CSV table of N, CA, C and O in Angstrom, one decimal:
chain,number,residue,atom,x,y,z
A,61,MET,N,93.7,85.4,91.8
A,61,MET,CA,93.7,86.7,91.4
A,61,MET,C,95.2,87.4,91.4
A,61,MET,O,95.9,87.1,92.2
A,62,SER,N,95.6,88.0,90.2
A,62,SER,CA,96.9,88.5,90.2
A,62,SER,C,97.1,89.6,91.1
A,62,SER,O,96.1,90.4,91.1
A,63,ALA,N,98.2,89.9,91.6
A,63,ALA,CA,98.4,90.9,92.6
A,63,ALA,C,99.0,92.1,92.1
A,63,ALA,O,100.2,92.4,92.4
A,64,HIS,N,98.2,92.7,91.2
A,64,HIS,CA,98.5,94.1,90.6
A,64,HIS,C,97.4,95.0,90.6
A,64,HIS,O,96.3,94.4,90.3
A,65,CYS,N,97.4,96.3,90.7
A,65,CYS,CA,96.6,97.3,90.6
A,65,CYS,C,96.3,97.8,89.2
A,65,CYS,O,97.3,98.1,88.5
A,66,GLN,N,95.0,97.8,88.8
A,66,GLN,CA,94.8,98.2,87.4
A,66,GLN,C,95.0,99.7,87.2
A,66,GLN,O,95.3,100.1,86.1
A,67,LEU,N,94.8,100.5,88.2
A,67,LEU,CA,95.0,101.9,88.1
A,67,LEU,C,96.4,102.3,88.4
A,67,LEU,O,96.9,103.1,87.5
A,68,THR,N,97.0,102.1,89.5
A,68,THR,CA,98.3,102.5,89.8
A,68,THR,C,99.4,101.7,89.2
A,68,THR,O,100.6,102.1,89.3
A,69,GLY,N,99.1,100.3,89.0
A,69,GLY,CA,100.2,99.5,88.4
A,69,GLY,C,100.9,98.9,89.4
A,69,GLY,O,102.1,98.3,89.3
A,70,ARG,N,100.6,99.0,90.7
A,70,ARG,CA,101.4,98.4,91.8
A,70,ARG,C,101.4,96.8,91.7
A,70,ARG,O,100.4,96.3,91.4
A,71,ARG,N,102.7,96.3,91.7
A,71,ARG,CA,103.0,94.9,91.7
A,71,ARG,C,103.7,94.4,93.1
A,71,ARG,O,104.2,95.3,93.9
A,72,PRO,N,103.7,93.0,93.3
A,72,PRO,CA,104.4,92.7,94.5
A,72,PRO,C,105.7,93.1,94.3
A,72,PRO,O,106.5,93.2,93.4
A,73,GLY,N,106.4,93.3,95.6
A,73,GLY,CA,107.8,93.7,95.8
A,73,GLY,C,108.4,92.3,96.4
A,73,GLY,O,107.8,91.4,97.0
A,74,PHE,N,109.8,92.1,96.1
A,74,PHE,CA,110.4,91.0,96.6
A,74,PHE,C,111.6,91.4,97.5
A,74,PHE,O,112.1,92.2,97.3
A,75,GLY,N,111.9,90.6,98.6
A,75,GLY,CA,112.9,90.7,99.4
A,75,GLY,C,113.4,89.5,100.1
A,75,GLY,O,113.1,88.4,99.7
A,76,ASN,N,113.9,89.6,101.2
A,76,ASN,CA,114.3,88.5,102.1
A,76,ASN,C,113.8,88.7,103.6
A,76,ASN,O,113.7,89.7,104.0
A,77,THR,N,113.5,87.4,104.1
A,77,THR,CA,113.0,87.4,105.5
A,77,THR,C,114.5,86.9,106.2
A,77,THR,O,115.1,86.1,105.7
A,78,ILE,N,114.9,87.7,107.1
A,78,ILE,CA,116.1,87.3,107.9
A,78,ILE,C,115.7,87.0,109.2
A,78,ILE,O,115.1,87.7,110.1
A,79,SER,N,116.1,85.7,109.4
A,79,SER,CA,115.8,85.1,110.8
A,79,SER,C,116.9,85.6,111.8
A,79,SER,O,117.7,86.4,111.5
A,80,HIS,N,116.6,85.1,113.2
A,80,HIS,CA,117.5,85.4,114.3
A,80,HIS,C,119.0,85.0,113.9
A,80,HIS,O,119.8,85.9,114.4
A,81,SER,N,119.1,84.0,113.3
A,81,SER,CA,120.6,83.5,113.0
A,81,SER,C,121.0,84.2,111.7
A,81,SER,O,122.1,83.8,111.2
A,82,HIS,N,120.3,85.0,111.2
A,82,HIS,CA,120.7,85.9,110.0
A,82,HIS,C,120.6,85.1,108.7
A,82,HIS,O,121.2,85.4,107.8
A,83,ARG,N,119.9,83.9,108.8
A,83,ARG,CA,119.7,83.2,107.3
A,83,ARG,C,118.8,83.9,106.7
A,83,ARG,O,117.8,84.6,107.1
A,84,ARG,N,118.9,84.0,105.2
A,84,ARG,CA,117.9,84.8,104.5
A,84,ARG,C,117.0,83.8,103.6
A,84,ARG,O,117.7,82.8,103.0
A,85,THR,N,115.8,84.1,103.5
A,85,THR,CA,114.9,83.2,102.7
A,85,THR,C,114.1,84.3,102.0
A,85,THR,O,113.8,85.3,102.5
A,86,SER,N,113.6,83.9,100.6
A,86,SER,CA,112.8,84.8,99.9
A,86,SER,C,111.6,84.9,100.4
A,86,SER,O,110.9,84.1,101.0
A,87,ARG,N,111.0,86.2,100.2
A,87,ARG,CA,109.6,86.6,100.4
A,87,ARG,C,109.0,87.5,99.6
A,87,ARG,O,109.9,88.2,98.7
A,88,ARG,N,107.9,87.7,99.7
A,88,ARG,CA,106.9,88.5,98.7
A,88,ARG,C,106.3,89.6,99.5
A,88,ARG,O,105.5,89.2,100.4
A,89,PHE,N,106.3,90.9,99.1
A,89,PHE,CA,105.5,91.8,99.7
A,89,PHE,C,104.3,92.2,98.6
A,89,PHE,O,104.5,92.9,97.8
A,90,ASP,N,103.0,91.8,99.0
A,90,ASP,CA,102.0,91.8,98.2
A,90,ASP,C,101.3,93.2,98.4
A,90,ASP,O,101.1,93.6,99.8
A,91,PRO,N,100.8,93.8,97.4
A,91,PRO,CA,100.0,95.1,97.8
A,91,PRO,C,98.6,94.8,98.2
A,91,PRO,O,98.3,93.6,98.1
A,92,ASN,N,97.8,95.7,98.7
A,92,ASN,CA,96.6,95.5,99.4
A,92,ASN,C,95.6,95.5,98.3
A,92,ASN,O,95.0,96.6,97.9
A,93,ILE,N,95.3,94.4,97.5
A,93,ILE,CA,94.6,94.3,96.4
A,93,ILE,C,93.1,93.8,96.8
A,93,ILE,O,92.9,92.8,97.6
A,94,GLN,N,92.2,94.7,96.3
A,94,GLN,CA,90.7,94.2,96.4
A,94,GLN,C,90.0,94.5,95.1
A,94,GLN,O,90.3,95.2,94.4
A,95,ARG,N,89.0,93.7,95.0
A,95,ARG,CA,88.1,93.8,93.7
A,95,ARG,C,86.9,94.7,94.2
A,95,ARG,O,86.2,94.5,95.1
A,96,LYS,N,86.6,95.7,93.3
A,96,LYS,CA,85.5,96.6,93.5
A,96,LYS,C,84.6,96.8,92.4
A,96,LYS,O,85.1,96.9,91.2
A,97,HIS,N,83.3,96.9,92.4
A,97,HIS,CA,82.3,97.1,91.5
A,97,HIS,C,82.0,98.8,91.6
A,97,HIS,O,81.9,99.2,92.6
A,98,TYR,N,82.0,99.2,90.5
A,98,TYR,CA,81.7,100.7,90.3
A,98,TYR,C,80.7,100.9,89.1
A,98,TYR,O,80.8,100.2,88.1
A,99,TRP,N,79.7,101.6,89.2
A,99,TRP,CA,78.8,102.2,88.2
A,99,TRP,C,79.5,103.1,87.3
A,99,TRP,O,80.0,104.1,87.7
A,100,LEU,N,79.5,102.7,85.9
A,100,LEU,CA,79.9,103.6,85.0
A,100,LEU,C,79.0,104.2,84.1
A,100,LEU,O,78.2,103.4,83.4
A,101,PRO,N,78.5,105.5,84.5
A,101,PRO,CA,77.3,106.0,83.9
A,101,PRO,C,77.3,106.3,82.3
A,101,PRO,O,76.4,106.0,81.6
A,102,SER,N,78.7,106.4,81.9
A,102,SER,CA,78.8,106.6,80.4
A,102,SER,C,78.4,105.5,79.5
A,102,SER,O,77.8,105.7,78.6
A,103,GLU,N,78.7,104.3,80.1
A,103,GLU,CA,78.4,103.2,79.3
A,103,GLU,C,77.2,102.3,80.0
A,103,GLU,O,76.8,101.3,79.4
A,104,GLY,N,76.5,102.9,81.1
A,104,GLY,CA,75.5,102.4,81.6
A,104,GLY,C,75.5,100.9,82.1
A,104,GLY,O,74.6,100.1,82.0
A,105,ARG,N,76.6,100.7,82.7
A,105,ARG,CA,76.9,99.3,83.2
A,105,ARG,C,78.0,99.4,84.5
A,105,ARG,O,78.4,100.5,84.6
A,106,TYR,N,78.0,98.3,85.1
A,106,TYR,CA,78.9,98.2,86.2
A,106,TYR,C,80.3,97.8,85.5
A,106,TYR,O,80.3,96.9,84.7
A,107,VAL,N,81.4,98.2,86.2
A,107,VAL,CA,82.8,97.7,86.0
A,107,VAL,C,83.3,97.0,87.1
A,107,VAL,O,83.2,97.7,88.3
A,108,ARG,N,84.1,96.0,87.0
A,108,ARG,CA,84.8,95.3,88.3
A,108,ARG,C,86.2,95.6,88.2
A,108,ARG,O,86.8,95.2,87.0
A,109,LEU,N,86.7,96.3,89.0
A,109,LEU,CA,88.2,96.5,88.9
A,109,LEU,C,89.0,95.9,90.1
A,109,LEU,O,88.3,95.8,91.1
A,110,THR,N,90.2,95.8,89.8
A,110,THR,CA,91.0,95.2,90.8
A,110,THR,C,92.0,96.3,91.1
A,110,THR,O,92.9,96.7,90.5
A,111,LEU,N,91.9,96.8,92.4
A,111,LEU,CA,92.5,98.0,92.9
A,111,LEU,C,93.3,97.7,94.0
A,111,LEU,O,92.9,97.1,95.0
A,112,SER,N,94.5,98.5,94.2
A,112,SER,CA,95.0,98.5,95.6
A,112,SER,C,94.2,99.5,96.4
A,112,SER,O,93.5,100.3,96.0
A,113,ALA,N,94.6,99.7,97.8
A,113,ALA,CA,93.9,100.5,98.6
A,113,ALA,C,94.1,101.9,98.2
A,113,ALA,O,93.4,102.9,98.2
A,114,LYS,N,95.3,102.2,97.6
A,114,LYS,CA,95.7,103.6,97.1
A,114,LYS,C,94.9,103.7,95.9
A,114,LYS,O,94.5,104.9,95.6
A,115,GLY,N,94.7,102.8,95.1
A,115,GLY,CA,93.8,102.9,93.9
A,115,GLY,C,92.3,103.4,94.2
A,115,GLY,O,91.7,104.0,93.5
A,116,ILE,N,91.9,102.7,95.2
A,116,ILE,CA,90.5,102.9,95.7
A,116,ILE,C,90.4,104.4,96.0
A,116,ILE,O,89.3,105.0,95.7
A,117,LYS,N,91.5,104.8,96.9
A,117,LYS,CA,91.3,106.4,97.1
A,117,LYS,C,91.5,107.2,96.1
A,117,LYS,O,90.9,108.2,96.1
A,118,THR,N,92.3,106.8,95.0
A,118,THR,CA,92.4,107.8,93.9
A,118,THR,C,91.1,107.8,93.0
A,118,THR,O,90.5,108.8,92.6
A,119,VAL,N,90.3,106.7,92.9
A,119,VAL,CA,89.0,106.7,92.4
A,119,VAL,C,88.0,107.5,93.2
A,119,VAL,O,87.2,108.3,92.4
A,120,ASP,N,88.1,107.7,94.3
A,120,ASP,CA,87.4,108.4,95.3
A,120,ASP,C,87.6,109.8,94.9
A,120,ASP,O,86.7,110.7,95.0
A,121,THR,N,88.9,110.1,94.6
A,121,THR,CA,89.2,111.5,94.4
A,121,THR,C,88.9,112.1,93.0
A,121,THR,O,88.4,113.1,92.8
A,122,ILE,N,89.5,111.3,91.9
A,122,ILE,CA,89.2,111.8,90.7
A,122,ILE,C,88.0,111.3,89.9
A,122,ILE,O,87.6,111.8,88.8
A,123,GLY,N,87.2,110.5,90.5
A,123,GLY,CA,86.1,109.9,89.8
A,123,GLY,C,86.2,108.7,89.1
A,123,GLY,O,87.4,108.4,88.6
A,124,ILE,N,85.3,107.8,88.9
A,124,ILE,CA,85.3,106.6,88.1
A,124,ILE,C,85.5,106.8,86.7
A,124,ILE,O,86.2,106.0,85.9
A,125,GLU,N,85.0,107.9,86.0
A,125,GLU,CA,85.2,108.1,84.6
A,125,GLU,C,86.6,108.3,84.3
A,125,GLU,O,87.3,107.9,83.2
A,126,ALA,N,87.4,109.2,85.0
A,126,ALA,CA,88.8,109.6,84.8
A,126,ALA,C,89.6,108.4,85.2
A,126,ALA,O,90.7,108.2,84.4
A,127,ALA,N,89.2,107.6,86.2
A,127,ALA,CA,90.0,106.6,86.5
A,127,ALA,C,90.0,105.3,85.4
A,127,ALA,O,91.0,104.9,84.9
A,128,VAL,N,88.8,105.1,84.8
A,128,VAL,CA,88.8,104.2,83.7
A,128,VAL,C,89.4,104.8,82.4
A,128,VAL,O,90.1,104.0,81.8
A,129,THR,N,89.5,106.1,82.2
A,129,THR,CA,90.2,106.6,81.1
A,129,THR,C,91.7,106.4,81.4
A,129,THR,O,92.6,105.9,80.4
A,130,ARG,N,92.2,106.6,82.5
A,130,ARG,CA,93.6,106.4,82.7
A,130,ARG,C,94.0,104.8,82.7
A,130,ARG,O,94.9,104.4,82.3
A,131,ILE,N,93.0,103.8,83.2
A,131,ILE,CA,93.3,102.4,83.0
A,131,ILE,C,93.3,102.1,81.4
A,131,ILE,O,94.2,101.3,81.0
A,132,ARG,N,92.6,102.6,80.6
A,132,ARG,CA,92.5,102.4,79.2
A,132,ARG,C,93.7,103.0,78.6
A,132,ARG,O,94.2,102.4,77.6
A,133,ALA,N,94.2,103.9,79.1
A,133,ALA,CA,95.4,104.6,78.6
A,133,ALA,C,96.8,103.9,78.9
A,133,ALA,O,97.5,103.8,78.0
A,134,ARG,N,96.5,103.0,79.9
A,134,ARG,CA,97.9,102.1,80.2
A,134,ARG,C,97.6,100.9,79.4
A,134,ARG,O,98.6,99.9,79.4
A,135,GLY,N,96.6,100.7,78.7
A,135,GLY,CA,96.5,99.5,77.8
A,135,GLY,C,95.6,98.4,78.3
A,135,GLY,O,95.7,97.3,77.7
A,136,GLU,N,95.1,98.5,79.3
A,136,GLU,CA,94.3,97.5,80.1
A,136,GLU,C,92.8,97.5,79.6
A,136,GLU,O,92.3,98.6,79.4
A,137,LYS,N,92.3,96.2,79.5
A,137,LYS,CA,90.8,96.3,79.2
A,137,LYS,C,90.1,96.5,80.4
A,137,LYS,O,90.2,95.9,81.3
A,138,VAL,N,88.8,97.1,80.2
A,138,VAL,CA,88.0,97.4,81.3
A,138,VAL,C,86.7,96.9,80.8
A,138,VAL,O,86.1,97.2,79.8
């Protein structure tokens, strides 16, 4: 599963792990990505979305119809 949110567009961030001796090694900060099923009444079907925790809260606030409209406006297929 790719680590990006379909609604908010959040992707992994990159940085360094710094040890006690101050050596730096690469690391990756992944967003909290989860797969969720939502019923889409306008199309009479379920949709499966890959969302971050913030994206799930956004869907709860604006509703699934508005969220799918935003996702399609970003050019992603639902």
